[in-house]
Coordinates of C-alpha atoms in Angstrom, one line a residue:
M1 CA 64.7 11.4 65.8
W2 CA 62.6 10.1 62.9
S3 CA 61.7 12.4 60.0
D4 CA 60.9 12.2 56.3
E5 CA 61.3 15.3 54.2
F6 CA 60.1 13.5 51.0
N7 CA 63.0 14.7 49.0
S8 CA 63.3 11.8 46.6
G9 CA 62.5 12.5 42.9
N10 CA 59.1 13.4 41.6
G11 CA 57.0 10.4 40.9
S12 CA 58.9 8.1 43.2
A13 CA 57.4 5.9 45.9
P14 CA 57.7 6.8 49.6
D15 CA 60.9 5.4 51.3
R16 CA 60.2 1.7 52.1
A17 CA 62.7 1.9 55.0
K18 CA 60.3 4.4 56.7
W19 CA 56.8 3.6 55.4
V20 CA 54.6 0.5 55.0
I21 CA 52.1 0.9 52.1
E22 CA 49.1 -1.2 53.0
T23 CA 47.1 -2.6 50.1
G24 CA 43.6 -4.1 50.0
G25 CA 39.9 -3.4 49.7
N26 CA 38.5 -5.2 52.8
G27 CA 36.9 -2.1 54.4
W28 CA 39.5 -1.9 57.3
G29 CA 36.8 -2.2 59.9
N30 CA 35.1 1.0 58.8
N31 CA 33.3 -0.2 55.7
E32 CA 35.6 1.9 53.6
L33 CA 34.7 2.0 49.9
E34 CA 38.1 2.4 48.4
Y35 CA 40.8 -0.1 47.5
Y36 CA 44.2 0.9 48.9
T37 CA 47.0 0.5 46.3
N38 CA 50.7 1.1 46.1
R39 CA 50.4 2.5 42.6
V40 CA 52.0 5.8 41.6
Q41 CA 48.5 7.0 40.6
N42 CA 47.6 6.8 44.3
V43 CA 50.8 7.6 46.2
Q44 CA 54.0 9.4 45.2
I45 CA 56.5 12.0 46.0
Q46 CA 55.9 15.3 44.2
D47 CA 57.9 18.5 44.8
G48 CA 59.0 17.5 48.3
N49 CA 55.5 16.4 49.4
L50 CA 53.9 13.0 49.9
V51 CA 50.9 13.0 47.6
I52 CA 48.0 10.6 48.3
T53 CA 45.4 10.7 45.6
A54 CA 41.9 9.2 45.9
R55 CA 40.5 8.3 42.5
R56 CA 37.0 7.4 41.3
E57 CA 37.8 4.3 39.2
G58 CA 36.8 0.6 39.2
Y59 CA 39.6 -1.5 40.6
S60 CA 39.7 -5.2 41.2
D61 CA 42.5 -7.4 42.7
N62 CA 43.4 -10.9 41.8
E63 CA 41.2 -12.3 44.5
G64 CA 38.1 -10.6 43.0
V65 CA 37.7 -7.8 45.5
F66 CA 36.2 -4.9 43.5
R67 CA 35.9 -1.3 44.7
G68 CA 34.8 1.9 42.9
Y69 CA 37.5 4.1 44.4
T70 CA 41.3 3.8 44.9
S71 CA 43.6 5.6 47.4
A72 CA 46.7 4.9 49.5
R73 CA 47.2 4.0 53.2
L74 CA 50.6 4.4 54.8
K75 CA 51.9 3.6 58.2
T76 CA 55.2 3.3 60.1
E77 CA 54.5 0.1 61.9
K78 CA 57.7 -1.8 62.8
K79 CA 59.7 1.1 61.2
F80 CA 59.5 3.6 64.1
Q81 CA 58.5 3.7 67.8
Q82 CA 58.5 6.6 70.2
T83 CA 56.7 6.8 73.5
Y84 CA 57.0 10.5 74.4
G85 CA 57.9 13.6 72.5
R86 CA 56.6 15.6 69.6
F87 CA 54.7 14.2 66.7
E88 CA 54.3 16.7 63.9
A89 CA 53.1 16.7 60.3
R90 CA 52.4 19.4 57.7
I91 CA 49.2 18.2 56.0
Q92 CA 47.1 19.7 53.2
I93 CA 43.8 17.8 53.3
P94 CA 41.2 17.4 50.6
R95 CA 37.6 18.5 50.8
G96 CA 34.5 16.4 49.9
Q97 CA 31.8 14.2 51.0
G98 CA 33.1 10.7 51.9
I99 CA 36.7 11.9 52.4
W100 CA 38.2 11.2 55.9
P101 CA 41.9 12.2 56.0
A102 CA 43.6 11.4 59.3
F103 CA 46.9 11.6 61.2
W104 CA 47.0 9.1 64.1
L105 CA 49.2 7.1 66.3
L106 CA 48.8 3.5 67.4
G107 CA 50.5 1.6 70.2
D108 CA 53.5 -0.4 69.3
D109 CA 51.6 -3.7 69.9
A110 CA 49.1 -2.8 67.2
G111 CA 47.7 -5.9 65.6
H112 CA 48.5 -8.1 68.6
T113 CA 46.4 -6.7 71.5
G114 CA 43.3 -5.8 69.5
W115 CA 41.6 -2.4 69.2
P116 CA 41.1 -0.4 71.3
A117 CA 43.3 -2.1 73.9
E118 CA 46.5 -1.3 71.9
G119 CA 45.8 2.4 72.2
E120 CA 45.2 5.0 69.5
I121 CA 45.6 8.8 69.5
D122 CA 43.8 10.5 66.6
I123 CA 45.8 13.7 66.3
M124 CA 43.7 14.9 63.3
E125 CA 40.7 13.5 61.6
N126 CA 38.6 15.6 59.2
I127 CA 35.2 14.1 58.2
G128 CA 34.3 15.3 54.7
K129 CA 30.8 16.4 55.6
E130 CA 32.4 18.7 58.3
P131 CA 34.9 20.7 56.2
A132 CA 35.6 23.3 58.9
M133 CA 36.1 20.8 61.9
V134 CA 39.0 18.8 63.0
H135 CA 38.5 15.9 65.5
G136 CA 41.1 14.6 67.9
T137 CA 40.3 11.4 69.9
I138 CA 41.9 9.1 72.4
H139 CA 41.0 5.4 72.3
G140 CA 42.2 2.7 74.8
P141 CA 41.1 -0.1 77.1
G142 CA 37.6 0.8 78.3
Y143 CA 37.3 4.0 76.3
S144 CA 36.8 4.3 72.6
G145 CA 34.4 5.6 70.0
A146 CA 32.0 3.0 71.3
R147 CA 32.3 4.0 75.0
E148 CA 32.3 7.4 76.7
L149 CA 35.2 8.9 78.6
A150 CA 33.1 9.8 81.6
H151 CA 34.4 8.5 85.0
H152 CA 38.0 8.7 83.7
F153 CA 40.4 11.4 85.0
L154 CA 41.7 13.5 82.1
C155 CA 44.3 16.2 82.3
L156 CA 44.1 18.2 79.0
T157 CA 46.5 21.0 78.1
V158 CA 46.2 23.3 75.0
R159 CA 49.2 25.5 74.3
P160 CA 48.6 28.0 71.5
S161 CA 51.8 29.4 70.0
P162 CA 52.7 32.6 68.0
T163 CA 52.9 30.5 64.9
H164 CA 49.2 29.7 65.1
S165 CA 49.8 26.0 66.0
I166 CA 48.0 24.4 68.9
C167 CA 49.7 21.8 71.1
T168 CA 47.5 19.4 73.1
R169 CA 48.4 17.0 75.8
S170 CA 46.4 14.4 77.6
S171 CA 47.4 12.4 80.7
G172 CA 45.4 10.8 83.4
S173 CA 45.8 8.5 86.4
Q174 CA 42.9 6.3 85.5
M175 CA 43.1 6.2 81.7

């Protein structure tokens, strides 16, 4: 079982044995306006929490890429794989136009097969202009944000619990 309780000291970086901190300002396929850094101003452990901070500031790398915002982007690629089971995170999200916090899963062949063939499950995405709505999406071969899910068999299960959490499950013979 993989977990991270973020119990290293305040101001420390996330555990490099568990996390990859991506850096760059190339837009990441979504025309994102921020530059992702590994600086403590953008990502650090604080009181047992992983804190990712978006900042309005001019930032340029040594290749001349300039962005007016900075933030951090973390993933577990090549650090953790799990096909089935429970994926859980306790997340406090920010509010504001242009913010798009997300918790998502990618197939273990990410970067090799190409999106969306590698598969992606967006467990939670919150678009800043919709502060009261959470989106969950499934992407894969033949179905993604660019194509509809019609004509695929989906079996969806939602299981509310007494702790106010909602579990969802999706499976299908033609997905």
